[in-house]
Coordinates of C-alpha atoms in Angstrom, one line a residue:
M25 CA 117.5 132.5 110.8
P26 CA 119.8 132.4 107.4
D27 CA 117.5 134.9 104.8
D28 CA 118.6 132.9 101.7
L29 CA 116.6 130.3 102.7
P30 CA 113.7 128.9 100.0
L31 CA 111.5 130.1 102.8
S32 CA 112.5 132.2 105.1
G33 CA 110.4 135.2 106.3
I34 CA 107.3 132.5 106.2
R35 CA 106.2 132.7 109.7
V36 CA 104.8 129.4 110.9
I37 CA 102.9 128.7 113.9
D38 CA 103.0 124.5 114.7
F39 CA 100.5 122.7 116.8
T40 CA 101.3 119.5 116.0
Q41 CA 102.2 117.1 117.8
V42 CA 103.8 113.6 117.8
M43 CA 104.2 112.6 113.8
M44 CA 102.1 113.6 111.1
G45 CA 101.9 117.0 112.2
P46 CA 105.4 117.4 113.0
V47 CA 107.1 115.5 110.0
A48 CA 105.5 119.1 107.8
T49 CA 106.6 121.6 110.0
Q50 CA 110.2 120.2 110.2
M51 CA 110.8 120.3 106.2
L52 CA 109.1 123.9 106.7
A53 CA 111.2 124.8 109.2
D54 CA 114.9 122.7 107.2
Y55 CA 114.4 124.6 104.5
G56 CA 114.1 128.8 106.6
A57 CA 110.5 129.1 107.5
D58 CA 110.3 129.9 111.6
V59 CA 108.5 127.4 112.7
I60 CA 107.0 128.0 116.5
K61 CA 105.4 124.9 117.7
I62 CA 103.5 125.8 120.9
E63 CA 103.3 123.3 123.6
K64 CA 100.7 122.9 126.2
P65 CA 101.9 123.2 129.8
G66 CA 103.8 120.5 131.8
T67 CA 104.2 117.6 128.9
G68 CA 104.3 119.8 125.8
D69 CA 104.3 117.2 122.5
L70 CA 103.2 113.9 123.4
S71 CA 106.6 112.5 121.4
R72 CA 108.3 113.7 124.1
T73 CA 108.0 110.8 126.8
A74 CA 107.8 108.8 123.4
F75 CA 110.0 106.0 125.4
P76 CA 109.1 106.0 129.0
N77 CA 112.3 104.2 130.0
D78 CA 114.5 107.1 128.7
P79 CA 116.8 108.6 131.2
A80 CA 115.6 111.3 133.1
G81 CA 115.6 114.9 131.9
L82 CA 116.5 113.9 127.9
L83 CA 114.5 114.5 125.1
G84 CA 112.9 111.9 123.3
P85 CA 114.7 110.4 120.1
V86 CA 111.0 110.5 118.5
Y87 CA 110.6 113.7 119.4
C88 CA 114.2 114.8 118.6
S89 CA 113.9 113.1 114.9
L90 CA 111.3 115.6 114.0
N91 CA 111.1 119.1 115.5
R92 CA 114.9 120.6 114.7
N93 CA 115.1 124.2 113.8
K94 CA 112.0 125.1 115.8
R95 CA 111.2 127.8 118.2
S96 CA 109.3 125.4 121.4
I97 CA 106.8 127.8 123.3
V98 CA 104.6 126.9 126.3
L99 CA 101.0 128.3 126.6
D100 CA 98.0 127.7 128.1
T101 CA 95.5 127.6 124.9
R102 CA 92.2 127.8 127.8
S103 CA 93.7 130.9 129.5
P104 CA 93.0 134.3 128.6
E105 CA 96.4 135.2 128.5
G106 CA 97.2 132.5 126.7
R107 CA 94.9 132.9 124.2
E108 CA 95.6 136.7 123.3
A109 CA 99.7 135.2 122.6
V110 CA 98.1 132.6 120.3
L111 CA 96.2 135.3 118.5
R112 CA 99.2 137.9 118.1
L113 CA 100.9 134.8 116.8
V114 CA 98.4 134.1 113.6
A115 CA 98.2 137.6 113.4
T116 CA 102.2 137.8 112.1
A117 CA 101.7 134.5 110.6
D118 CA 101.7 133.1 106.8
V119 CA 101.2 129.4 108.1
V120 CA 99.1 127.4 110.9
V121 CA 99.0 124.0 111.5
N122 CA 97.3 121.3 113.4
N123 CA 96.8 117.6 113.3
F124 CA 93.9 117.8 116.1
R125 CA 90.9 115.6 116.2
A126 CA 88.0 117.5 113.8
G127 CA 86.6 120.3 116.3
V128 CA 89.7 120.7 118.8
M129 CA 90.8 123.8 117.6
E130 CA 87.3 125.5 116.5
R131 CA 86.3 124.6 120.0
L132 CA 89.8 127.0 121.4
G133 CA 88.3 129.4 119.4
F134 CA 91.2 128.7 116.9
G135 CA 88.9 127.1 113.8
Y136 CA 89.5 128.3 110.4
E137 CA 86.8 131.3 110.1
D138 CA 88.2 132.8 113.2
M139 CA 91.9 132.5 112.4
A140 CA 90.9 134.0 108.4
R141 CA 88.6 136.5 110.0
L142 CA 92.2 137.7 111.7
N143 CA 94.4 137.4 109.0
P144 CA 92.9 136.7 105.2
R145 CA 96.4 135.7 103.9
L146 CA 96.5 133.2 105.9
I147 CA 97.5 129.4 105.2
Y148 CA 95.3 127.3 107.9
A149 CA 96.8 123.7 107.6
V150 CA 95.0 120.8 108.4
G151 CA 96.2 116.7 109.1
T152 CA 93.3 114.3 110.1
G153 CA 93.0 111.0 110.6
F154 CA 90.0 110.2 107.8
G155 CA 89.0 113.6 106.2
L156 CA 86.9 117.0 107.4
T157 CA 83.7 116.0 106.7
G158 CA 82.0 112.5 106.5
P159 CA 81.1 109.5 109.2
Y160 CA 84.6 109.3 110.4
A161 CA 85.8 112.9 110.3
H162 CA 85.5 113.0 114.6
K163 CA 86.8 109.4 114.7
G164 CA 90.9 109.4 116.4
G165 CA 92.8 109.5 113.4
Q166 CA 96.8 106.8 113.7
D167 CA 98.8 105.2 111.1
V168 CA 97.8 101.8 112.0
L169 CA 94.4 102.8 111.6
A170 CA 94.2 104.4 108.4
Q171 CA 96.5 101.3 107.4
A172 CA 93.9 98.8 108.1
M173 CA 90.6 101.4 106.9
S174 CA 92.3 101.9 103.5
G175 CA 93.4 98.5 102.1
V176 CA 97.1 98.6 103.1
M177 CA 97.1 96.2 105.6
H178 CA 94.6 94.1 103.8
R179 CA 96.8 93.6 100.9
R180 CA 100.1 91.1 101.8
A181 CA 103.1 89.9 99.0
D182 CA 101.2 86.4 100.6
P183 CA 97.7 86.4 101.1
H184 CA 98.4 83.3 103.3
L185 CA 100.2 85.4 105.7
P186 CA 98.1 86.5 109.1
L187 CA 97.0 90.4 108.7
A188 CA 99.8 92.3 110.8
I189 CA 100.5 95.4 111.5
H190 CA 103.6 97.2 109.9
S191 CA 106.4 98.1 111.5
T192 CA 107.1 101.6 110.1
T193 CA 104.7 104.7 110.7
F194 CA 103.9 105.0 106.5
A195 CA 100.7 106.4 106.5
D196 CA 102.0 109.6 109.3
Y197 CA 105.4 110.0 106.4
S198 CA 103.4 110.3 103.8
A199 CA 101.0 112.5 105.1
G200 CA 103.4 114.8 106.2
M201 CA 104.4 114.9 102.8
H202 CA 101.5 115.5 101.4
L203 CA 100.2 118.4 103.8
V204 CA 104.1 120.0 102.8
Q205 CA 102.8 120.3 99.3
G206 CA 100.0 121.9 99.8
V207 CA 101.3 124.3 102.2
L208 CA 103.6 125.7 99.3
L209 CA 100.8 125.1 97.2
A210 CA 99.1 127.4 99.5
L211 CA 101.9 129.7 99.3
L212 CA 102.2 129.7 95.8
Q213 CA 99.0 130.7 95.4
R214 CA 98.5 133.5 97.5
A215 CA 101.7 135.1 96.2
K216 CA 98.8 135.5 93.2
T217 CA 95.7 136.2 94.7
G218 CA 97.0 137.8 97.8
K219 CA 94.9 135.1 99.8
G220 CA 94.5 132.5 102.2
Q221 CA 92.7 129.5 102.5
R222 CA 92.7 126.2 104.1
I223 CA 93.9 123.1 103.2
S224 CA 94.0 119.7 104.7
V225 CA 95.6 116.2 104.1
S226 CA 94.2 112.7 105.6
L227 CA 96.0 109.9 106.7
L228 CA 93.4 107.4 104.9
D229 CA 93.4 109.1 102.0
S230 CA 97.5 109.8 101.3
M231 CA 97.1 105.7 102.4
L232 CA 94.5 105.1 99.1
A233 CA 97.0 107.9 96.5
A234 CA 100.3 105.3 97.7
Q235 CA 97.9 102.7 95.6
T236 CA 97.2 104.0 93.4
Q237 CA 98.0 101.6 90.3
E238 CA 96.3 99.0 92.4
A239 CA 93.4 100.8 92.9
A240 CA 93.0 101.6 89.4
A241 CA 93.5 98.2 88.0
H242 CA 90.9 97.0 90.7
M243 CA 88.3 100.2 89.4
M244 CA 88.8 99.3 85.5
R245 CA 89.8 95.7 85.3
G246 CA 88.4 94.2 88.6
R247 CA 91.8 92.9 89.0
E248 CA 93.8 92.5 91.9
V249 CA 97.7 93.3 91.6
N250 CA 99.6 92.1 94.0
W251 CA 103.7 93.6 92.9
G252 CA 105.1 91.4 96.0
A253 CA 103.6 88.3 94.4
M254 CA 105.5 88.5 90.7
P255 CA 106.8 85.0 89.9
L256 CA 110.3 85.9 89.5
S257 CA 110.4 88.8 92.5
G258 CA 111.1 87.7 96.4
V259 CA 113.3 88.1 99.2
F260 CA 116.1 85.1 98.9
P261 CA 118.3 83.9 102.4
T262 CA 121.7 83.5 101.6
R263 CA 124.8 81.5 103.7
D264 CA 125.4 84.9 105.2
G265 CA 121.8 87.2 104.9
A266 CA 119.5 87.9 101.9
V267 CA 119.0 89.5 98.8
V268 CA 115.7 90.6 96.9
L269 CA 115.6 90.0 93.4
V270 CA 112.8 92.1 91.2
G271 CA 113.2 90.0 87.6
A272 CA 111.2 92.7 85.6
F273 CA 111.8 95.3 83.2
K274 CA 113.6 92.8 80.3
A275 CA 112.8 90.7 77.3
N276 CA 113.4 87.2 79.4
P277 CA 114.3 88.0 82.7
L278 CA 113.9 84.0 83.7
A279 CA 117.1 83.9 81.5
D280 CA 118.9 86.3 83.0
I281 CA 118.6 85.1 86.1
S282 CA 119.6 81.5 85.3
R283 CA 122.8 82.7 83.8
A284 CA 123.1 84.7 87.2
L285 CA 122.1 81.3 89.2
E286 CA 124.8 79.5 87.1
I287 CA 122.2 77.2 86.5
D288 CA 120.1 75.7 82.7
D289 CA 118.2 77.9 81.4
L290 CA 114.7 77.6 83.3
S291 CA 112.5 79.6 80.6
T292 CA 113.1 76.9 78.4
D293 CA 111.4 74.9 80.8
P294 CA 108.1 74.5 80.2
R295 CA 106.9 75.2 83.6
F296 CA 108.4 78.6 83.7
A297 CA 108.2 79.6 80.1
A298 CA 105.5 81.7 79.8
H299 CA 103.8 84.0 82.7
A300 CA 101.2 82.9 83.0
D301 CA 103.3 79.4 83.6
Q302 CA 105.7 81.2 86.3
V303 CA 102.4 82.3 88.6
A304 CA 100.9 78.4 88.3
N305 CA 104.6 77.3 89.2
K306 CA 105.8 79.5 91.5
P307 CA 106.8 77.5 94.2
A308 CA 108.9 75.5 92.5
L309 CA 109.9 78.0 90.8
H310 CA 111.3 79.4 94.2
A311 CA 112.5 75.9 95.7
I312 CA 115.2 76.1 93.0
F313 CA 115.5 80.0 93.4
R314 CA 116.0 79.4 97.2
E315 CA 118.6 76.4 96.9
R316 CA 120.5 78.6 94.3
F317 CA 121.3 81.3 96.6
A318 CA 121.8 79.9 99.9
A319 CA 125.1 78.5 98.3
E320 CA 126.3 81.6 98.8
T321 CA 127.1 84.6 99.8
T322 CA 125.1 88.0 99.2
A323 CA 127.8 90.3 98.3
H324 CA 128.9 86.9 95.7
W325 CA 124.8 86.9 94.2
L326 CA 125.0 90.7 93.9
E327 CA 127.9 90.5 91.9
R328 CA 126.3 88.0 90.3
L329 CA 122.7 89.7 88.9
E330 CA 123.9 92.6 88.8
A331 CA 126.3 91.6 86.0
Q332 CA 122.9 90.2 84.1
D333 CA 121.5 94.0 84.8
L334 CA 119.1 92.2 87.4
L335 CA 117.3 94.7 90.0
C336 CA 118.7 93.6 92.8
A337 CA 119.9 94.6 96.5
P338 CA 121.1 92.9 100.1
V339 CA 118.5 92.8 102.7
R340 CA 119.8 95.1 105.7
S341 CA 118.9 95.9 109.3
L342 CA 118.0 100.1 109.9
A343 CA 121.7 99.8 111.7
E344 CA 123.1 98.4 108.7
A345 CA 121.6 101.3 106.4
L346 CA 122.8 104.2 108.5
D347 CA 126.1 102.9 108.6
D348 CA 125.8 102.7 104.8
E349 CA 128.4 104.7 103.1
Q350 CA 126.2 105.8 100.9
T351 CA 123.9 106.9 103.4
A352 CA 126.6 109.1 104.4
I353 CA 126.9 110.5 101.1
N354 CA 124.2 111.4 101.0
G355 CA 124.0 113.6 104.1
M356 CA 120.9 111.8 105.5
V357 CA 122.5 112.0 109.2
L358 CA 122.6 115.1 110.9
E359 CA 124.3 115.5 114.0
V360 CA 124.5 118.4 116.6
D361 CA 125.1 119.3 119.9
G362 CA 121.7 119.6 121.8
E363 CA 120.8 121.2 125.6
K364 CA 122.0 117.8 127.2
E365 CA 123.4 115.3 124.3
R366 CA 125.1 114.6 121.1
V367 CA 121.7 114.0 118.8
R368 CA 121.8 112.3 115.7
V369 CA 118.7 112.0 113.3
V370 CA 117.9 110.8 110.2
G371 CA 118.3 114.4 107.3
S372 CA 115.9 115.9 104.5
P373 CA 115.5 113.6 101.5
V374 CA 115.1 116.6 99.7
H375 CA 118.6 117.8 97.7
M376 CA 119.4 121.2 97.9
E377 CA 122.6 122.1 96.3
A378 CA 121.9 125.7 97.3
A379 CA 120.0 125.1 100.0
P380 CA 121.4 122.3 102.1
V381 CA 119.9 121.1 105.6
A382 CA 121.3 121.4 108.6
I383 CA 120.8 121.8 112.6
R384 CA 120.4 125.9 113.1
I385 CA 118.0 125.4 116.3
P386 CA 118.8 121.6 117.8
P387 CA 115.2 119.5 119.3
A388 CA 114.8 122.3 122.2
D389 CA 113.7 121.6 125.9
L390 CA 109.8 122.4 126.9
G391 CA 109.3 125.9 126.8
R392 CA 112.8 127.0 125.5
H393 CA 111.9 129.4 123.8
T394 CA 108.7 131.4 125.4
A395 CA 109.9 134.6 126.4
E396 CA 112.2 135.2 123.2
V397 CA 109.1 134.6 121.0
L398 CA 106.7 136.7 123.8
A399 CA 108.6 139.7 123.5
E400 CA 108.7 139.6 120.3
I401 CA 104.9 140.7 120.4
G402 CA 104.9 142.5 122.8
L403 CA 103.7 140.5 125.2
G404 CA 105.0 138.6 128.6
A405 CA 105.9 135.1 129.3
A406 CA 104.7 134.5 132.7
R407 CA 101.2 134.5 132.8
A408 CA 100.8 133.7 129.5
A409 CA 102.2 130.0 130.4
E410 CA 100.2 129.5 133.3

């Protein structure tokens, strides 16, 4: 492990699985922490087999995406030997992270109070669905549930469309990044006080925080803010794709849009002269936009819009985004030879010039590092994993 990375010398005991928790522990691992991932015998992290039709014996892409730079060990945490191993590891640790449902760690004897007595300097980080206390504390948490219960699912650009599950797990990723922030802040405070503490982040809170502007508008003015419904913004099909346009942050964006679309200045049309008029007559306005955009290619319209300094972008598939030159320049695709196949995953969005992210430890087979880690704390591997 390089000793010049920001988190070199920090040991993290990782009880997390699937996404929210692994997002956090992977970020810590990427920047130098020694992350020891404790997995149960036989199956390990549920994400190892998230795609049941994967070729036999290969690690699942979901697991690979969030478990680089970690050491995997197998422990039966309910056995006396497994429990002893956990306690010895925690005694050497700076951070423990889990994202189990409330009460699980306590029933195992690994709750915060137990761990803090063993290691008063410990940062005990908990990812939950809805919080540590309250009526939903024991409710199973999941990304889609947080989208639903936070109002995110209810808020959509077109309120006439049916409610739907979003295809990307925003809540998990957002909460995982907030959990990283909490761990780093707690480590900074420990450097001042010498004391550890418990921190917690929930999926629900992360989704509410993501709506901070909209929530303030509702609570303070009783207004609903829908950025996706603004009259000068939208997604418009072109001859060979689609363009997203954000007509904002300019004195008269509609005049600029009109010039870009090579049509008469719509801002002089009484139907669209003021913002209130544009809102009231949005269907007619967008019908004009759609007709023009459909007549030419995406590249043509991007050039025209950008010449007017309008905010715009092509609508791309994930495959197209991954193949984009900017993605490569940003170092957002990492590759390494894994134990059984070539691993290709998305890199870190945080770019430190003095600490670039690299895959030092490929996503590991289940229990790959059990003997190594247990030897470090003076235990044999066989009985602890049984």
